[in-house]
Tab-separated table of C-alpha atoms in Angstrom:
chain	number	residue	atom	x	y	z
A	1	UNK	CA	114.816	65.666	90.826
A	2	UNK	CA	116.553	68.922	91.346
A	3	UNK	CA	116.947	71.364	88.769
A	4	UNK	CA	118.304	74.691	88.813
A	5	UNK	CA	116.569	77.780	89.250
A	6	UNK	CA	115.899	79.993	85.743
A	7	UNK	CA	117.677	83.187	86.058
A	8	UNK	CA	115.275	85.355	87.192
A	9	UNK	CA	116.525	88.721	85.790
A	10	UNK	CA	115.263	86.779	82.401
A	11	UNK	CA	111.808	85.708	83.423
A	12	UNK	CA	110.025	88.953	83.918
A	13	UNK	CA	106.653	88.642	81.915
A	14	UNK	CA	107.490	84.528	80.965
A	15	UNK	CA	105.301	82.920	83.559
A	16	UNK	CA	102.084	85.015	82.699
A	17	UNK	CA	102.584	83.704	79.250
A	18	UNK	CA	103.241	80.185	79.825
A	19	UNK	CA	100.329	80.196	82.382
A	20	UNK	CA	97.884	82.106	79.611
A	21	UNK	CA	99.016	79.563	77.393
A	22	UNK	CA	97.988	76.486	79.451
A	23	UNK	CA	95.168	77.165	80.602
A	24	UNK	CA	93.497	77.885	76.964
A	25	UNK	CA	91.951	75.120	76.721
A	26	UNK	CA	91.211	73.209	80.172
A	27	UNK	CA	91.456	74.317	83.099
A	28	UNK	CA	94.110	73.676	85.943
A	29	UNK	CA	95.126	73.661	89.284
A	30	UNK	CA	98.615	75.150	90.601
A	31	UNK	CA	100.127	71.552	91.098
A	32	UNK	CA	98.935	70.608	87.284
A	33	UNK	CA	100.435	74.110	85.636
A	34	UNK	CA	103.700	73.774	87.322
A	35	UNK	CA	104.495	70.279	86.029
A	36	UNK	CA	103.108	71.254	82.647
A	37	UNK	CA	105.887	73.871	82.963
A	38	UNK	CA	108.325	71.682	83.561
A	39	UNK	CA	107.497	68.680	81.119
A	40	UNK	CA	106.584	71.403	78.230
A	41	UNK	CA	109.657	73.004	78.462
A	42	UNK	CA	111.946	70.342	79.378
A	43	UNK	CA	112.815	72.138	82.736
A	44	UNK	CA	114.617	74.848	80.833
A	45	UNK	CA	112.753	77.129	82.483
A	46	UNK	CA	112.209	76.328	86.573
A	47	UNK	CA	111.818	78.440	88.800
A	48	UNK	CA	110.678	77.493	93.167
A	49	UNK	CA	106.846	75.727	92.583
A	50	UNK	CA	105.579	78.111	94.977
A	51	UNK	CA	106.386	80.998	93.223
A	52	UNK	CA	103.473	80.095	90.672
A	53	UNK	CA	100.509	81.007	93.202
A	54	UNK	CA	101.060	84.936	93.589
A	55	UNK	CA	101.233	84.838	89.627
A	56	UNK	CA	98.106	82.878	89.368
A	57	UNK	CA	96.368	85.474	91.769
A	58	UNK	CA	98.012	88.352	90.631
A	59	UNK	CA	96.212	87.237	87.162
A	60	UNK	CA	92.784	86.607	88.638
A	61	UNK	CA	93.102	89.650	90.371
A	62	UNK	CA	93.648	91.390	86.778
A	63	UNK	CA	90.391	89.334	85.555
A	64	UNK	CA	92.911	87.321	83.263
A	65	UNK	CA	91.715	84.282	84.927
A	66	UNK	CA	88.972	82.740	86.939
A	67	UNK	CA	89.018	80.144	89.637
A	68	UNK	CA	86.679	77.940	91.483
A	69	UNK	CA	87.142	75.543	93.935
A	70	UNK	CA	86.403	71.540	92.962
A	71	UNK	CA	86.964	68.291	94.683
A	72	UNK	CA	88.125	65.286	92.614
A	73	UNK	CA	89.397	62.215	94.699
A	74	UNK	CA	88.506	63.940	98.279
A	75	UNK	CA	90.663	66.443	97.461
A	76	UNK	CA	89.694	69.930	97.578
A	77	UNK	CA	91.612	72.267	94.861
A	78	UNK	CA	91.569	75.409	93.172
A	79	UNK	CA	91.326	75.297	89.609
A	80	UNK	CA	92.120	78.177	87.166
A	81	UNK	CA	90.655	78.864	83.645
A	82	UNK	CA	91.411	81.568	81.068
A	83	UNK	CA	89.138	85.043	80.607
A	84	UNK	CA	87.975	86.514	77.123
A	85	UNK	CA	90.105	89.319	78.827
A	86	UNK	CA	92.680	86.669	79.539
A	87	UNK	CA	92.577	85.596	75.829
A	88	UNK	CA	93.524	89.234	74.489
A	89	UNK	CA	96.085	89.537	77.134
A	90	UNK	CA	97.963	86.302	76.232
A	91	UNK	CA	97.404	87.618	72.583
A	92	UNK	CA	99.532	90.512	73.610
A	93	UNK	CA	102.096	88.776	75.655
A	94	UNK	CA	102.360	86.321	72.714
A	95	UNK	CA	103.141	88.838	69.935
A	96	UNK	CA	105.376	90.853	71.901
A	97	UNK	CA	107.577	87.999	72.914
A	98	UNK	CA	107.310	86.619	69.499
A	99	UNK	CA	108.662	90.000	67.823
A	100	UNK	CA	111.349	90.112	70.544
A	101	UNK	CA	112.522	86.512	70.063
A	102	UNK	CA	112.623	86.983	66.577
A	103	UNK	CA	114.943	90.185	66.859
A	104	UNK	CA	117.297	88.762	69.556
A	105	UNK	CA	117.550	85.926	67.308
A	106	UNK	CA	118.546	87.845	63.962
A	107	UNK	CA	121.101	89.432	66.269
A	108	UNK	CA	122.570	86.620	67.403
A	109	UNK	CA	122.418	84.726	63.864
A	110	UNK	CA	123.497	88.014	62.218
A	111	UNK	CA	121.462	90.188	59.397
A	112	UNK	CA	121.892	93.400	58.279
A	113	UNK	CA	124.318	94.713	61.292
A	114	UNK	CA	126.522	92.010	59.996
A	115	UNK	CA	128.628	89.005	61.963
A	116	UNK	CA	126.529	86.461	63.876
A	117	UNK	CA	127.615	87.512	67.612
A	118	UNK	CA	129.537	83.922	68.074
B	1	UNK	CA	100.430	74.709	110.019
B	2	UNK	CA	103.645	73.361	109.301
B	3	UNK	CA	106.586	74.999	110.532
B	4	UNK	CA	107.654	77.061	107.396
B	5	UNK	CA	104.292	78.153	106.483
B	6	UNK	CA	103.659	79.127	110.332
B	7	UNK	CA	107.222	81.627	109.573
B	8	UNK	CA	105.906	81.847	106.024
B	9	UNK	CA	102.708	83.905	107.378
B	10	UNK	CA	104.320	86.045	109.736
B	11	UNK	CA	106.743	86.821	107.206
B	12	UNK	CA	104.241	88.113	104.448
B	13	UNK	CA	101.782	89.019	107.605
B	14	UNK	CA	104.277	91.722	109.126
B	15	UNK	CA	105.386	92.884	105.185
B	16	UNK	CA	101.877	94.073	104.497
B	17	UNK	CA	100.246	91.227	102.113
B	18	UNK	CA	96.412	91.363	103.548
B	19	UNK	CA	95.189	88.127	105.439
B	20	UNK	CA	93.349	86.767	103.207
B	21	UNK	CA	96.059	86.740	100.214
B	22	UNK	CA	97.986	85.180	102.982
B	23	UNK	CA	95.799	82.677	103.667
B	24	UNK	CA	94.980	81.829	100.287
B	25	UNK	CA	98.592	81.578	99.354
B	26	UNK	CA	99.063	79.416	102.071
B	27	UNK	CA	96.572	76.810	101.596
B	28	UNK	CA	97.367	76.229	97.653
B	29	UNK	CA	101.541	76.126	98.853
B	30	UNK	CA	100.140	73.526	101.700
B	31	UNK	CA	98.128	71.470	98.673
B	32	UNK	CA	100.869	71.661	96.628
B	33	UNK	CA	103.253	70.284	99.304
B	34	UNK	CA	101.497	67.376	99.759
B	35	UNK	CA	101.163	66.259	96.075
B	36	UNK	CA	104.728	66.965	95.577
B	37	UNK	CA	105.453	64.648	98.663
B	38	UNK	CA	103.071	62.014	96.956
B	39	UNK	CA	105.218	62.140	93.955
B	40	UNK	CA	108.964	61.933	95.783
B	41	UNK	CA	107.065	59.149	97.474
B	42	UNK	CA	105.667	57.491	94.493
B	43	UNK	CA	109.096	58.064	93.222
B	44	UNK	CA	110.795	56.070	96.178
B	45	UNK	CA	111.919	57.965	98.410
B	46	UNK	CA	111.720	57.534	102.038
B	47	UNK	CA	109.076	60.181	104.081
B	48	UNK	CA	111.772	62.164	105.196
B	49	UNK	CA	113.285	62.477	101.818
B	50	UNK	CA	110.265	63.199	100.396
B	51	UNK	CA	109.501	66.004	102.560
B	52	UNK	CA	112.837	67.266	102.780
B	53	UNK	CA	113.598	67.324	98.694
B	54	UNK	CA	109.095	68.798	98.198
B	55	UNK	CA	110.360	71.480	100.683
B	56	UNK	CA	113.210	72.306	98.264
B	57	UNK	CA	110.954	72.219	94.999
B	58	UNK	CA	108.314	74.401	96.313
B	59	UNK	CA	111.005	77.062	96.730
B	60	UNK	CA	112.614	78.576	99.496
B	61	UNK	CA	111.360	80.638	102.540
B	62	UNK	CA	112.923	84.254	100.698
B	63	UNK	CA	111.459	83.784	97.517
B	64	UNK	CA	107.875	82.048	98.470
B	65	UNK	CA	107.805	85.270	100.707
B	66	UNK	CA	109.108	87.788	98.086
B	67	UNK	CA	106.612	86.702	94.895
B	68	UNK	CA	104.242	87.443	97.044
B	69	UNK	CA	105.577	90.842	99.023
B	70	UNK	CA	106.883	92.527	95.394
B	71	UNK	CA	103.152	92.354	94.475
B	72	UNK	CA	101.408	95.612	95.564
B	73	UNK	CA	98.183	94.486	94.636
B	74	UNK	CA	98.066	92.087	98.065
B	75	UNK	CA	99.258	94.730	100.034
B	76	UNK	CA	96.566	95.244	102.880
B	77	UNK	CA	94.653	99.154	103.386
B	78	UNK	CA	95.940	99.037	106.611
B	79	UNK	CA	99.427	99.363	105.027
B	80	UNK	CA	98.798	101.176	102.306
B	81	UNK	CA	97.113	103.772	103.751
B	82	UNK	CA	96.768	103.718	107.335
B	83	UNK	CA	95.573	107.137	108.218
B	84	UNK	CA	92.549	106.430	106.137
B	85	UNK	CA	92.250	102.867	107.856
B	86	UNK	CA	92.905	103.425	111.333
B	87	UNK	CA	91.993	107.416	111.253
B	88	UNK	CA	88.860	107.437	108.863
B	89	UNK	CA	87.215	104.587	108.656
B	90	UNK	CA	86.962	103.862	112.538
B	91	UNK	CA	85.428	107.546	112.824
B	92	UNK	CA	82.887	106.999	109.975
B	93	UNK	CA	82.197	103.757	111.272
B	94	UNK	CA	80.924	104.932	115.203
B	95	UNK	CA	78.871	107.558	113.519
B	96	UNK	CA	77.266	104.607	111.683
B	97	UNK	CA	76.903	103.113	114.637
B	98	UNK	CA	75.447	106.773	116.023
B	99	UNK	CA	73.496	107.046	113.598
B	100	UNK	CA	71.936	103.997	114.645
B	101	UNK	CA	71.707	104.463	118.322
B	102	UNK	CA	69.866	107.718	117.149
B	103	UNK	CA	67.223	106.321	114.992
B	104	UNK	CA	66.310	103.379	117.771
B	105	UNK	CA	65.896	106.480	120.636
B	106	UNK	CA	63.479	108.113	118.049
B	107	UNK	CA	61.545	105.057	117.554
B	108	UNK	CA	61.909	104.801	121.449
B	109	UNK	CA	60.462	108.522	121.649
B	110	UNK	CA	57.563	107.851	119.504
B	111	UNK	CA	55.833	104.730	120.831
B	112	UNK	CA	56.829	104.859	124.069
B	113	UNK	CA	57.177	108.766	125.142
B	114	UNK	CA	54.616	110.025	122.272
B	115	UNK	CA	53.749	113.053	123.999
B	116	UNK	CA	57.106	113.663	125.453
B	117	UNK	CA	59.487	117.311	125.175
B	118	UNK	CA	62.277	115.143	124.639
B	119	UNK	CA	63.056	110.962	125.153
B	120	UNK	CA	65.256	111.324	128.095
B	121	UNK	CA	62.870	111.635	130.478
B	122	UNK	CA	61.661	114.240	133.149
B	123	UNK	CA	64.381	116.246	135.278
B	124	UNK	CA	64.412	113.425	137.898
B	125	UNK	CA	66.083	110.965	135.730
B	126	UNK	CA	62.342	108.550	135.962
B	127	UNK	CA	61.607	108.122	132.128
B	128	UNK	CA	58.274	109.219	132.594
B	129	UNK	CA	57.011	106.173	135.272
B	130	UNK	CA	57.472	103.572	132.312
B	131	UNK	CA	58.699	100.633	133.446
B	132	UNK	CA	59.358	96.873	131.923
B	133	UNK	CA	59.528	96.845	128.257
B	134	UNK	CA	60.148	100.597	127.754
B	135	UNK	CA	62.735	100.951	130.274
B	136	UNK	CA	64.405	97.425	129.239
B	137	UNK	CA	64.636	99.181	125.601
B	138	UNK	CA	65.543	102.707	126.468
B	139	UNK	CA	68.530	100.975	128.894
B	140	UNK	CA	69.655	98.482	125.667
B	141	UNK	CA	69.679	101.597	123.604
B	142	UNK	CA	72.268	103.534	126.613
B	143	UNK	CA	74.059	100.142	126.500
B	144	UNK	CA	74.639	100.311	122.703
B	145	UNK	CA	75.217	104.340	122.661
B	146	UNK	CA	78.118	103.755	125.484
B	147	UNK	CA	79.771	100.466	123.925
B	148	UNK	CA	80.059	101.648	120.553
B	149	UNK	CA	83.188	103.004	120.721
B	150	UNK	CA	84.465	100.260	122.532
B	151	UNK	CA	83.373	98.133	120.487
B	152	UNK	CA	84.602	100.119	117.305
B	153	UNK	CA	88.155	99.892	119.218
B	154	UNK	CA	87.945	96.169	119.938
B	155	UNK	CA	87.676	96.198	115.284
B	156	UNK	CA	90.973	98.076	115.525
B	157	UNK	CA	92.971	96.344	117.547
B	158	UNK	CA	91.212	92.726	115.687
B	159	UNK	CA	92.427	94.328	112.653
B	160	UNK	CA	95.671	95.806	114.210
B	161	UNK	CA	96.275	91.654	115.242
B	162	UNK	CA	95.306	90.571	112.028
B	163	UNK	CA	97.855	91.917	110.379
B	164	UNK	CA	100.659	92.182	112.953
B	165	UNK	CA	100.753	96.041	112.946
B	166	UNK	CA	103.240	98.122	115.202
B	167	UNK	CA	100.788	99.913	117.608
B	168	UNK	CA	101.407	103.448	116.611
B	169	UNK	CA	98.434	103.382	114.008
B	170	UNK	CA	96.076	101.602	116.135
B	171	UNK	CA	96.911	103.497	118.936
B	172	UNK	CA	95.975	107.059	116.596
B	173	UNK	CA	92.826	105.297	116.146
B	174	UNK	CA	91.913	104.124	119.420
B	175	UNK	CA	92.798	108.070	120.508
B	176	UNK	CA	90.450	109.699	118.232
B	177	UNK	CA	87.812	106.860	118.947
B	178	UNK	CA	87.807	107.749	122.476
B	179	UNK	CA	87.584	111.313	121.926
B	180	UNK	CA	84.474	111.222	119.418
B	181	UNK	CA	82.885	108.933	121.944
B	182	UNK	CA	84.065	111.030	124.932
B	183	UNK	CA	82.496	114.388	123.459
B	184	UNK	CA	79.474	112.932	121.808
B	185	UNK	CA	76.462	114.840	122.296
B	186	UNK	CA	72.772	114.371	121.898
B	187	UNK	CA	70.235	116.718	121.617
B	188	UNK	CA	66.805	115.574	121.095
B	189	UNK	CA	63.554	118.879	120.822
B	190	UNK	CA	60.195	117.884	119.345
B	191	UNK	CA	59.339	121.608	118.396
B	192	UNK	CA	62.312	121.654	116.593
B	193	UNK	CA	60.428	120.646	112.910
B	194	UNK	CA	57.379	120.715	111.975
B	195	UNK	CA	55.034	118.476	113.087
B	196	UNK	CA	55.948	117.119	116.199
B	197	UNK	CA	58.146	114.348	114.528
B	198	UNK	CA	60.604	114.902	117.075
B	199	UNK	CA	64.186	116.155	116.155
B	200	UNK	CA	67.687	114.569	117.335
B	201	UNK	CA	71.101	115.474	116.489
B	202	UNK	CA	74.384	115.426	117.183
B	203	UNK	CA	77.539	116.703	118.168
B	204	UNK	CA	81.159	115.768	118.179
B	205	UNK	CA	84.454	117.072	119.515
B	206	UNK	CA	82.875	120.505	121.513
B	207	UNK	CA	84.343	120.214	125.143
B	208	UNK	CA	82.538	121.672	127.901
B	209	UNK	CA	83.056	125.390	129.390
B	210	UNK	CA	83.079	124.003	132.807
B	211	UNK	CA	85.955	122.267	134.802
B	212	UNK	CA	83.547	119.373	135.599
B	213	UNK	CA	82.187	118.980	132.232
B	214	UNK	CA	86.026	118.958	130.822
B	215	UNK	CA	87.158	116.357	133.186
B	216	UNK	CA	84.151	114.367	132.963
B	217	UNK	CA	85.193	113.801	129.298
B	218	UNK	CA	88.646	113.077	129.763
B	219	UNK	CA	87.418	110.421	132.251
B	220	UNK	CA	85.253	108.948	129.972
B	221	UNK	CA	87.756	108.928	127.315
B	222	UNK	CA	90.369	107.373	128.863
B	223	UNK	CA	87.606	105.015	129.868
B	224	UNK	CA	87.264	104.226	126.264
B	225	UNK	CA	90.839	103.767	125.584
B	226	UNK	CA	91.162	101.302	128.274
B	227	UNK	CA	88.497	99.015	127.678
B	228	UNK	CA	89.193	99.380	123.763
B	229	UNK	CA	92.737	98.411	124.116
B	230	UNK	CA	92.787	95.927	126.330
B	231	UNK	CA	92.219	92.927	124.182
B	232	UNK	CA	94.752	93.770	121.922
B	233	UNK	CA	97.266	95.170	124.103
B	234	UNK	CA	96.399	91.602	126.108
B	235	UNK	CA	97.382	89.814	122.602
B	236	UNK	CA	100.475	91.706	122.544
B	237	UNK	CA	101.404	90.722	125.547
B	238	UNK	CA	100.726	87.235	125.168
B	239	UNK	CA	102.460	87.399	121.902
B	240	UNK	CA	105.839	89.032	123.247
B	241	UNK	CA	105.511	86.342	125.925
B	242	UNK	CA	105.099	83.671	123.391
B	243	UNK	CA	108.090	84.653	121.506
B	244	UNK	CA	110.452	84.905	124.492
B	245	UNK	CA	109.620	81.613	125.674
């Protein structure tokens, strides 16, 4: 299946959250996330699989996540979990996007600055 | 390593990201490839296919390489700050490595020379008529004082390799290696404190008076240079050939 690409100028901040998100309450490895991404979000948003690993270490790096390496079926992965400091940073993340989806969508619906942008 | 990752690595490799980030990176993209050629497979398509469309879902060459180069937290010290890599830390590590050399001559001094002036041994160049163990030891310990900074340049140029530097930086550091190691002085008195412990210094960077002392240090420090650089200037080489064949 090939999808197109998420515009990436719109994306800045999204995969930390979705990440954050999945991972708070088992833990994953990059294969897993990625086609949690895609089936949670009904590959609206889809972006090269790849892309997903400097974001994962970029996070561990920030002590937002964890990893350890485990082998299930012979195969050797890396599995990611969430941080308490993970927690308060998807926390964050969450209510920022949620006040900023919230404000986009009264402009686009319309409020008190009037017409609905059609 | 497949063909993409092999460009994949020099690619992030010569933009900075430090080798272990690389190789990290590399190994989850190469574990990821295979499940997603599992799945094309599972899904029914031929082995080409299924390599050819995983190749395409795990993203292309630019963008694998720029999520990872845009991040300035993989960035390696030897690009972020090579003076401090290749001009400091080299420096402070040979006068670990002095430091070192210095403490095994004392403990040389002190069981083997114990009522010695100094551990170098009398005018004539005998170290006091000792011979087997003592003069095996105090010839390991000359061994290790002379290869240190060779072997401090052999870290630069691994490092230099490593991560696919241009050779200016490594170069800087090989220079000032070789002209610690060329100048290094040691001075060892046992009335100098209390006690006859015994006392040793040294010195660094002080060049002779003397023509002959001057040019003995030049000699020795292009001495250094030469048998510092040559492995990785050898790499080079073999790389350069590599790449035009």
């Amino acid at each position: 299946m090939t999808v197109r690409e998420t515009n990436p100028s719109f994306m800045n901040g999204v995969p930390e959250l979705l990440i954050l998100r999945l991972l708070q309450h088992e833990e994953m490895y990059g294969y897993e996330i990625v086609q949690a991404i895609h089936s949670l979000t009904d590959t609206v948003i889809s972006v090269g699989e790849g892309v997903v690993y400097p974001v994962l270490h970029a996070l561990e790096r920030e002590g937002a996540l964890k990893s350890r390496r485990k082998t299930v079926n012979g195969r050797s992965r890396i599995y990611y979990a969430v941080t308490p400091a993970g927690l308060h940073r998807f926390a964050d993340l969450s209510a920022t996007w949620t006040n900023l989806a919230a404000v986009i969508q009264k402009m686009l619906t319309g409020g008190q600055y009037g017409e609905a942008i059609p | 390593m497949a063909k993409p990752f092999h460009e994949l690595r020099e690619r992030l490799l010569r933009a900075g990201v430090a080798p272990r980030h690389v190789r990290r990176y590399l190994t989850e993209l190469a574990d990821h490839l295979t499940d997603l050629i599992a799945e094309e497979e599972r899904a029914g398509r031929s082995q080409a296919d299924a390599e050819a469309e995983a190749l395409a879902r795990l993203g292309g060459m630019d963008d694998l390489a720029k999520a990872m180069i845009e991040r300035r937290q993989f960035q390696s010290w030897c690009v972020r700050a090579p003076w401090a890599a290749f001009g400091l830390a080299p420096l402070f590590v040979l006068v670990g490595a002095y430091v070192i050399a210095c403490f095994y001559l004392w403990c040389g001094w002190r069981i083997f020379l114990p009522g010695a002036d100094t551990p170098f041994g009398s005018p004539t160049g005998q170290i006091y008529g000792f011979f087997g163990f003592a003069t095996i030891y105090f010839q390991i310990g000359k061994l290790y004082y002379y290869s240190a900074p060779i072997l401090v340049g052999w870290g630069i140029g691994l490092v230099a390799a490593r991560q696919r530097l241009k050779m200016v930086w490594p170069l800087a550091g090989l220079f000032l290696i070789a002209c610690m190691g060329a100048t290094a002085q040691i001075h060892a008195s046992r009335t100098a404190v209390r006690g006859g412990l015994g006392h040793i210094s040294m010195d660094f960077f002080t060049l002779g008076f003397f023509a002959q002392e001057f040019f003995t240090s030049l000699l020795h420090a292009v001495a250094i240079v030469l048998f510092a650089a040559l492995p990785y200037l050898f790499w080079r080489l073999q790389k350069t050939y590599s790449l035009s064949v």
